[in-house]
GROMACS .gro file of C-alpha atoms in nm:
model
  400
    1MET     CA    1   4.186   5.412   5.687
    2TRP     CA    2   4.066   5.765   5.621
    3TYR     CA    3   3.730   5.809   5.453
    4ALA     CA    4   3.642   6.132   5.273
    5CYS     CA    5   3.286   6.206   5.367
    6LEU     CA    6   3.292   6.585   5.387
    7LEU     CA    7   2.975   6.752   5.262
    8VAL     CA    8   3.059   7.063   5.064
    9ALA     CA    9   2.881   7.373   4.943
   10VAL     CA   10   2.633   7.342   4.661
   11ALA     CA   11   2.799   7.272   4.328
   12GLN     CA   12   2.636   7.255   3.988
   13ASP     CA   13   2.335   7.024   3.957
   14ALA     CA   14   2.385   6.675   3.823
   15SER     CA   15   2.346   6.640   3.447
   16LYS     CA   16   1.988   6.689   3.336
   17SER     CA   17   1.780   6.406   3.199
   18VAL     CA   18   1.758   6.381   2.821
   19ALA     CA   19   1.431   6.189   2.834
   20GLY     CA   20   1.087   6.238   2.979
   21PRO     CA   21   0.976   6.116   3.322
   22VAL     CA   22   1.072   5.757   3.390
   23THR     CA   23   0.969   5.537   3.681
   24LEU     CA   24   1.227   5.307   3.837
   25HIS     CA   25   1.072   4.991   3.981
   26VAL     CA   26   1.277   4.826   4.254
   27ASP     CA   27   1.141   4.474   4.301
   28GLU     CA   28   1.307   4.296   4.590
   29ILE     CA   29   1.360   3.925   4.533
   30VAL     CA   30   1.455   3.650   4.774
   31SER     CA   31   1.820   3.665   4.872
   32PRO     CA   32   2.019   3.340   4.888
   33ALA     CA   33   2.226   3.482   5.176
   34GLY     CA   34   2.130   3.412   5.533
   35ALA     CA   35   2.117   3.625   5.846
   36ALA     CA   36   2.439   3.802   5.944
   37SER     CA   37   2.558   3.807   5.582
   38ARG     CA   38   2.755   4.083   5.412
   39CYS     CA   39   3.016   4.170   5.148
   40PRO     CA   40   2.814   4.076   4.836
   41ARG     CA   41   2.955   4.071   4.484
   42PHE     CA   42   2.804   3.985   4.147
   43THR     CA   43   2.973   3.812   3.860
   44VAL     CA   44   2.806   3.736   3.525
   45ASP     CA   45   2.924   3.442   3.316
   46ALA     CA   46   2.961   3.431   2.938
   47THR     CA   47   2.604   3.301   2.896
   48GLY     CA   48   2.451   3.590   3.091
   49VAL     CA   49   2.381   3.398   3.413
   50VAL     CA   50   2.420   3.607   3.727
   51HIS     CA   51   2.617   3.463   4.020
   52LEU     CA   52   2.625   3.618   4.368
   53SER     CA   53   2.896   3.561   4.630
   54TRP     CA   54   2.886   3.678   4.991
   55LEU     CA   55   3.021   3.614   5.340
   56ASP     CA   56   2.823   3.439   5.612
   57THR     CA   57   2.928   3.423   5.975
   58GLU     CA   58   2.899   3.094   6.161
   59ASP     CA   59   3.025   3.090   6.519
   60SER     CA   60   3.378   3.231   6.489
   61ALA     CA   61   3.424   3.140   6.123
   62ALA     CA   62   3.375   3.342   5.806
   63VAL     CA   63   3.218   3.138   5.525
   64LEU     CA   64   3.237   3.232   5.157
   65ARG     CA   65   2.934   3.109   4.961
   66TYR     CA   66   2.777   3.169   4.624
   67ALA     CA   67   2.461   3.094   4.427
   68ARG     CA   68   2.348   3.136   4.065
   69LEU     CA   69   2.025   3.296   3.952
   70ASP     CA   70   1.811   3.091   3.714
   71GLY     CA   71   1.536   3.328   3.603
   72SER     CA   72   1.395   3.443   3.937
   73THR     CA   73   1.514   3.145   4.141
   74TRP     CA   74   1.846   3.107   4.317
   75SER     CA   75   2.027   2.777   4.318
   76ALA     CA   76   2.119   2.623   4.651
   77ALA     CA   77   2.405   2.813   4.811
   78ARG     CA   78   2.743   2.643   4.772
   79GLU     CA   79   3.034   2.685   5.010
   80ILE     CA   80   3.367   2.786   4.859
   81ALA     CA   81   3.586   2.816   5.169
   82ARG     CA   82   3.577   2.904   5.537
   83GLY     CA   83   3.819   3.007   5.812
   84ASP     CA   84   3.850   3.159   6.157
   85ARG     CA   85   4.161   3.367   6.076
   86TRP     CA   86   4.020   3.557   5.783
   87PHE     CA   87   4.051   3.931   5.745
   88VAL     CA   88   3.702   4.068   5.679
   89ASN     CA   89   3.657   4.432   5.587
   90TRP     CA   90   3.366   4.633   5.445
   91ALA     CA   91   3.570   4.752   5.143
   92ASP     CA   92   3.819   4.466   5.096
   93PHE     CA   93   3.651   4.127   5.075
   94PRO     CA   94   3.634   3.801   4.875
   95SER     CA   95   3.532   3.763   4.512
   96LEU     CA   96   3.434   3.494   4.262
   97ALA     CA   97   3.515   3.468   3.891
   98VAL     CA   98   3.325   3.228   3.664
   99ILE     CA   99   3.573   3.147   3.388
  100ASP     CA  100   3.371   2.892   3.189
  101ASP     CA  101   3.115   2.615   3.244
  102GLU     CA  102   3.351   2.416   3.463
  103HIS     CA  103   3.617   2.650   3.595
  104ARG     CA  104   3.570   2.887   3.887
  105LEU     CA  105   3.822   3.100   4.075
  106ALA     CA  106   3.775   3.271   4.411
  107HIS     CA  107   3.986   3.470   4.654
  108PHE     CA  108   3.972   3.550   5.024
  109LEU     CA  109   4.195   3.726   5.276
  110GLN     CA  110   4.367   3.559   5.570
  111LYS     CA  111   4.561   3.710   5.858
  112SER     CA  112   4.938   3.659   5.835
  113SER     CA  113   5.053   3.810   6.165
  114ALA     CA  114   4.935   4.021   6.459
  115GLY     CA  115   4.927   4.358   6.284
  116THR     CA  116   4.580   4.497   6.213
  117TYR     CA  117   4.641   4.508   5.838
  118ASP     CA  118   4.877   4.212   5.806
  119TYR     CA  119   4.695   3.974   5.574
  120ASP     CA  120   4.752   3.766   5.261
  121VAL     CA  121   4.548   3.690   4.950
  122HIS     CA  122   4.456   3.324   4.905
  123VAL     CA  123   4.301   3.179   4.591
  124THR     CA  124   4.106   2.859   4.538
  125ARG     CA  125   3.972   2.707   4.217
  126SER     CA  126   3.712   2.462   4.099
  127GLY     CA  127   3.722   2.249   3.785
  128ASP     CA  128   3.381   2.087   3.826
  129GLY     CA  129   3.142   2.381   3.817
  130GLY     CA  130   3.184   2.470   4.184
  131ALA     CA  131   3.107   2.129   4.333
  132THR     CA  132   3.454   2.099   4.490
  133TRP     CA  133   3.735   2.348   4.550
  134SER     CA  134   4.113   2.316   4.564
  135THR     CA  135   4.331   2.365   4.869
  136PRO     CA  136   4.379   2.744   4.891
  137ALA     CA  137   4.715   2.884   4.782
  138ARG     CA  138   4.876   3.219   4.858
  139LEU     CA  139   4.857   3.445   4.552
  140HIS     CA  140   5.179   3.642   4.607
  141THR     CA  141   5.538   3.533   4.663
  142HIS     CA  142   5.584   3.769   4.955
  143THR     CA  143   5.544   3.586   5.286
  144GLY     CA  144   5.620   3.863   5.534
  145ALA     CA  145   5.394   4.103   5.720
  146GLY     CA  146   5.200   4.363   5.526
  147GLU     CA  147   4.868   4.430   5.360
  148HIS     CA  148   4.776   4.235   5.046
  149GLY     CA  149   4.424   4.280   4.915
  150PHE     CA  150   4.172   4.478   4.710
  151VAL     CA  151   4.179   4.204   4.447
  152SER     CA  152   4.023   4.211   4.102
  153LEU     CA  153   3.986   3.883   3.910
  154ALA     CA  154   3.962   3.895   3.531
  155PRO     CA  155   3.897   3.573   3.332
  156SER     CA  156   4.079   3.527   3.003
  157SER     CA  157   4.072   3.270   2.723
  158GLY     CA  158   4.063   2.904   2.813
  159SER     CA  159   4.052   2.827   3.185
  160THR     CA  160   4.293   3.099   3.296
  161ALA     CA  161   4.245   3.431   3.475
  162THR     CA  162   4.451   3.725   3.596
  163ALA     CA  163   4.448   3.863   3.950
  164VAL     CA  164   4.530   4.227   4.027
  165TRP     CA  165   4.594   4.334   4.385
  166LEU     CA  166   4.742   4.598   4.617
  167ASP     CA  167   5.066   4.467   4.767
  168GLY     CA  168   5.220   4.610   5.084
  169ARG     CA  169   5.541   4.405   5.090
  170ASN     CA  170   5.743   4.728   5.098
  171THR     CA  171   5.536   4.914   5.356
  172LYS     CA  172   5.702   4.736   5.648
  173ALA     CA  173   6.032   4.644   5.489
  174HIS     CA  174   6.147   5.001   5.550
  175GLY     CA  175   5.979   5.052   5.886
  176GLU     CA  176   5.613   5.092   5.974
  177GLY     CA  177   5.449   5.336   5.733
  178ALA     CA  178   5.776   5.417   5.554
  179GLY     CA  179   5.737   5.206   5.239
  180GLU     CA  180   5.494   5.236   4.953
  181MET     CA  181   5.191   5.033   4.850
  182ALA     CA  182   5.232   4.882   4.502
  183LEU     CA  183   4.996   4.738   4.243
  184TYR     CA  184   5.069   4.384   4.122
  185ALA     CA  185   4.921   4.135   3.874
  186ARG     CA  186   4.965   3.761   3.818
  187SER     CA  187   4.808   3.501   3.592
  188ILE     CA  188   4.641   3.189   3.734
  189GLU     CA  189   4.618   2.880   3.514
  190GLY     CA  190   4.327   2.638   3.524
  191ASP     CA  191   4.548   2.378   3.692
  192GLY     CA  192   4.648   2.624   3.964
  193ARG     CA  193   4.989   2.726   3.833
  194LEU     CA  194   5.077   3.087   3.907
  195GLY     CA  195   5.249   3.305   3.650
  196LYS     CA  196   5.520   3.563   3.702
  197GLU     CA  197   5.437   3.857   3.928
  198ILE     CA  198   5.409   4.187   3.742
  199VAL     CA  199   5.457   4.525   3.909
  200ILE     CA  200   5.201   4.752   3.746
  201ASP     CA  201   5.277   5.059   3.956
  202PRO     CA  202   5.524   5.082   4.248
  203ARG     CA  203   5.335   5.364   4.429
  204VAL     CA  204   4.958   5.368   4.459
  205CYS     CA  205   4.688   5.470   4.706
  206ASP     CA  206   4.691   5.234   5.005
  207CYS     CA  207   4.333   5.110   5.032
  208CYS     CA  208   4.119   5.199   4.731
  209PRO     CA  209   3.956   4.905   4.548
  210THR     CA  210   4.095   4.814   4.206
  211SER     CA  211   3.915   4.721   3.883
  212ALA     CA  212   4.023   4.498   3.593
  213VAL     CA  213   3.845   4.386   3.274
  214ARG     CA  214   3.945   4.173   2.977
  215LEU     CA  215   3.907   4.338   2.636
  216ALA     CA  216   3.809   4.176   2.308
  217ASP     CA  217   4.171   4.185   2.185
  218GLY     CA  218   4.288   3.992   2.492
  219ALA     CA  219   4.448   4.289   2.666
  220LEU     CA  220   4.384   4.346   3.035
  221LEU     CA  221   4.267   4.692   3.135
  222VAL     CA  222   4.332   4.795   3.496
  223ALA     CA  223   4.205   5.102   3.681
  224TYR     CA  224   4.321   5.213   4.026
  225ARG     CA  225   4.375   5.520   4.243
  226ASP     CA  226   4.730   5.641   4.190
  227ARG     CA  227   4.942   5.835   4.440
  228SER     CA  228   5.196   6.096   4.339
  229SER     CA  229   5.493   6.211   4.548
  230ASP     CA  230   5.296   6.520   4.653
  231GLU     CA  231   4.983   6.318   4.747
  232VAL     CA  232   4.765   6.380   4.440
  233ARG     CA  233   4.538   6.074   4.422
  234ASP     CA  234   4.379   6.063   4.080
  235ILE     CA  235   4.262   5.760   3.882
  236SER     CA  236   4.503   5.587   3.645
  237VAL     CA  237   4.434   5.326   3.377
  238VAL     CA  238   4.690   5.089   3.222
  239ARG     CA  239   4.678   4.818   2.955
  240ILE     CA  240   4.860   4.488   3.005
  241VAL     CA  241   4.930   4.283   2.692
  242ASP     CA  242   5.088   3.936   2.710
  243GLY     CA  243   5.199   3.997   3.067
  244VAL     CA  244   5.365   4.330   2.990
  245VAL     CA  245   5.248   4.674   3.100
  246ALA     CA  246   5.227   4.792   2.743
  247GLU     CA  247   5.140   5.155   2.769
  248ALA     CA  248   5.179   5.455   2.994
  249SER     CA  249   4.884   5.510   3.223
  250TRP     CA  250   4.596   5.743   3.143
  251SER     CA  251   4.505   5.974   3.432
  252SER     CA  252   4.175   6.134   3.522
  253GLY     CA  253   4.362   6.456   3.601
  254ASP     CA  254   4.129   6.557   3.883
  255GLY     CA  255   4.402   6.702   4.101
  256TRP     CA  256   4.259   6.563   4.426
  257LYS     CA  257   4.532   6.621   4.683
  258VAL     CA  258   4.463   6.440   5.008
  259ALA     CA  259   4.696   6.309   5.277
  260GLY     CA  260   4.508   5.984   5.331
  261CYS     CA  261   4.331   5.707   5.149
  262PRO     CA  262   3.965   5.784   5.061
  263VAL     CA  263   3.874   5.412   5.031
  264ASN     CA  264   3.700   5.490   4.701
  265GLY     CA  265   3.813   5.295   4.398
  266PRO     CA  266   3.724   5.323   4.028
  267VAL     CA  267   3.517   5.076   3.825
  268LEU     CA  268   3.570   4.969   3.464
  269ALA     CA  269   3.287   4.836   3.249
  270VAL     CA  270   3.318   4.682   2.902
  271ARG     CA  271   3.063   4.572   2.645
  272GLY     CA  272   3.181   4.495   2.294
  273GLU     CA  273   3.387   4.790   2.177
  274ASN     CA  274   3.260   5.020   2.451
  275VAL     CA  275   3.468   5.081   2.764
  276ALA     CA  276   3.361   5.307   3.050
  277LEU     CA  277   3.542   5.427   3.362
  278THR     CA  278   3.349   5.551   3.666
  279TRP     CA  279   3.505   5.709   3.974
  280PHE     CA  280   3.460   5.941   4.274
  281THR     CA  281   3.672   6.248   4.345
  282PHE     CA  282   3.681   6.579   4.528
  283GLY     CA  283   3.911   6.720   4.263
  284SER     CA  284   4.132   7.024   4.301
  285ASP     CA  285   3.829   7.237   4.390
  286MET     CA  286   3.734   7.004   4.681
  287ARG     CA  287   3.382   6.949   4.550
  288ALA     CA  288   3.248   6.596   4.565
  289ARG     CA  289   3.143   6.431   4.240
  290VAL     CA  290   3.097   6.101   4.064
  291SER     CA  291   3.215   6.104   3.703
  292CYS     CA  292   3.237   5.863   3.414
  293ALA     CA  293   3.431   5.869   3.088
  294PHE     CA  294   3.413   5.657   2.774
  295SER     CA  295   3.686   5.504   2.562
  296LYS     CA  296   3.664   5.391   2.199
  297ASP     CA  297   4.023   5.269   2.168
  298GLY     CA  298   4.049   4.998   2.432
  299GLY     CA  299   4.129   5.228   2.721
  300ARG     CA  300   4.426   5.402   2.562
  301SER     CA  301   4.238   5.730   2.593
  302PHE     CA  302   3.907   5.849   2.732
  303GLY     CA  303   3.669   6.126   2.638
  304PRO     CA  304   3.590   6.420   2.867
  305PRO     CA  305   3.440   6.329   3.206
  306VAL     CA  306   3.063   6.324   3.242
  307ARG     CA  307   2.942   6.455   3.577
  308VAL     CA  308   2.690   6.206   3.719
  309ALA     CA  309   2.651   6.321   4.080
  310ASN     CA  310   2.758   6.623   4.283
  311THR     CA  311   2.778   6.771   4.631
  312ARG     CA  312   2.616   6.495   4.834
  313ALA     CA  313   2.799   6.207   4.667
  314HIS     CA  314   3.010   5.982   4.890
  315GLY     CA  315   3.128   5.751   4.612
  316ARG     CA  316   3.142   5.371   4.660
  317VAL     CA  317   3.060   5.346   4.289
  318ASP     CA  318   2.975   5.053   4.065
  319ALA     CA  319   2.895   5.048   3.694
  320THR     CA  320   2.797   4.812   3.414
  321PHE     CA  321   2.653   4.831   3.062
  322ASP     CA  322   2.296   4.719   2.999
  323GLU     CA  323   2.167   4.533   2.693
  324SER     CA  324   2.117   4.863   2.507
  325ASN     CA  325   2.476   4.980   2.565
  326ARG     CA  326   2.369   5.232   2.826
  327LEU     CA  327   2.599   5.266   3.124
  328LEU     CA  328   2.435   5.204   3.461
  329VAL     CA  329   2.610   5.375   3.755
  330THR     CA  330   2.532   5.340   4.124
  331TRP     CA  331   2.674   5.540   4.416
  332LEU     CA  332   2.615   5.638   4.778
  333GLU     CA  333   2.461   5.978   4.845
  334ALA     CA  334   2.390   6.146   5.181
  335ASP     CA  335   2.259   6.475   5.319
  336LEU     CA  336   2.176   6.580   5.676
  337GLY     CA  337   2.206   6.227   5.806
  338ALA     CA  338   1.987   6.063   5.541
  339ALA     CA  339   2.161   5.830   5.297
  340GLU     CA  340   2.056   5.637   4.988
  341TRP     CA  341   2.190   5.430   4.703
  342ARG     CA  342   2.119   5.597   4.369
  343VAL     CA  343   2.142   5.478   4.010
  344ALA     CA  344   2.182   5.668   3.682
  345ARG     CA  345   2.168   5.567   3.316
  346ILE     CA  346   2.410   5.730   3.071
  347ASP     CA  347   2.413   5.680   2.696
  348VAL     CA  348   2.735   5.624   2.500
  349ALA     CA  349   2.729   5.988   2.390
  350GLY     CA  350   2.780   6.079   2.757
  351ARG     CA  351   2.430   6.212   2.823
  352VAL     CA  352   2.264   6.132   3.154
  353ILE     CA  353   1.925   5.980   3.069
  354ASP     CA  354   1.793   5.980   3.424
  355GLU     CA  355   1.892   5.917   3.787
  356ARG     CA  356   1.679   5.774   4.065
  357ARG     CA  357   1.694   5.658   4.425
  358VAL     CA  358   1.716   5.281   4.467
  359VAL     CA  359   1.694   5.229   4.843
  360GLU     CA  360   1.764   5.402   5.172
  361THR     CA  361   2.083   5.307   5.355
  362THR     CA  362   2.343   5.448   5.593
  363THR     CA  363   2.693   5.588   5.550
  364THR     CA  364   2.837   5.343   5.803
  365ARG     CA  365   3.093   5.085   5.705
  366GLU     CA  366   2.834   4.814   5.770
  367SER     CA  367   2.641   4.930   5.462
  368GLY     CA  368   2.942   4.825   5.255
  369LEU     CA  369   2.938   4.849   4.876
  370ALA     CA  370   2.631   4.808   4.655
  371ARG     CA  371   2.675   4.625   4.326
  372LEU     CA  372   2.500   4.603   3.986
  373ALA     CA  373   2.470   4.317   3.739
  374VAL     CA  374   2.309   4.284   3.399
  375GLY     CA  375   2.220   3.927   3.300
  376LYS     CA  376   1.981   3.752   3.070
  377SER     CA  377   1.707   3.776   3.338
  378GLY     CA  378   1.738   4.154   3.384
  379VAL     CA  379   1.921   4.417   3.588
  380PHE     CA  380   2.001   4.333   3.950
  381PHE     CA  381   2.113   4.539   4.248
  382VAL     CA  382   2.262   4.399   4.569
  383TRP     CA  383   2.330   4.585   4.894
  384THR     CA  384   2.365   4.518   5.266
  385ARG     CA  385   2.092   4.609   5.511
  386THR     CA  386   2.240   4.723   5.842
  387GLU     CA  387   1.948   4.675   6.083
  388PRO     CA  388   1.901   4.483   6.302
  389VAL     CA  389   2.214   4.301   6.178
  390PRO     CA  390   2.390   4.323   5.840
  391ARG     CA  391   2.213   4.110   5.578
  392VAL     CA  392   2.254   4.089   5.201
  393ALA     CA  393   1.946   4.198   5.001
  394VAL     CA  394   1.881   4.171   4.625
  395SER     CA  395   1.645   4.357   4.392
  396ARG     CA  396   1.559   4.354   4.023
  397LEU     CA  397   1.554   4.703   3.864
  398ARG     CA  398   1.307   4.799   3.590
  399TRP     CA  399   1.264   5.133   3.414
  400GLU     CA  400   0.923   5.222   3.266
   0.00000   0.00000   0.00000
């Protein structure tokens, strides 16, 4: 995997604050994850409770666990699944979806053959609030060698959900490196039944994370890094309605032409009628930036991009709306060997309210992806410390 981390000449400054000085308080709280933990993800249920999943390492096995945050106290960690043949990667790792009070859905990646990137997606579900989990099942019909991963899970009505993933079934069918990575989707019923596989896009970037959210009208909105025949790798967004890719994709139009995967995916956020897309690009001018754009029509179109970060940005973005409908965006930034996670607040008019440093980090793969969550107990930030060994850390963010 190729990672775009080139530092470029000074571009325009990030958008100026529209408010006076604001202090960001970063209050670290106890993490439910143990030593040698990594790959954290948040999910927030319909009641506003924050859940955290992560990977622990025990002997030769990878263990997927999760806990829920009640106020300032984590529940006891619960094990979802474990295995000694799992594929574990800093950018492609397990997730958890809380569908309702009783139903949970999780995914992990398991090696399928000897190739470095030959692995399958497996899903497991719980119908008793996470107390017990089903025997894992392979998500996709393809059983041959190839990469299958970068999954997004989106709950829907009832006890069902939809999974979106990158599928490399064609990358080896025509000889190593000759085929194309595709983007697939499939519904998962509460009883474990799998729906029909849907090809969203037959040619996409090989290893950029995906994003999927459920809209108020029931449609599924999916964002991913596309790949044209001449290697332009911009962000595309599609709507899926009743299992059908209903509309042509919207493109960010950045014009970033690169002969390799930047391992930098987009993130969708939705709150009520507001939808936001956040992404990293070098664009046609080869100047690094993090941008966001807002949609008022369910992702059919987006307004002009808002520049959030420039020059020193390395991407690895995440985004979510807060209780006041402001978009919170986090990203990795580095200069002269020093790196940090930063966070910005943007109002729905596209104005950057402020941006601040959250915590120091590194640009290594061990630092992984930082994630944000907004729940009924506040705004939370999770990242992975890299020294002396990787370990998941959690903080509550407050602006005053």
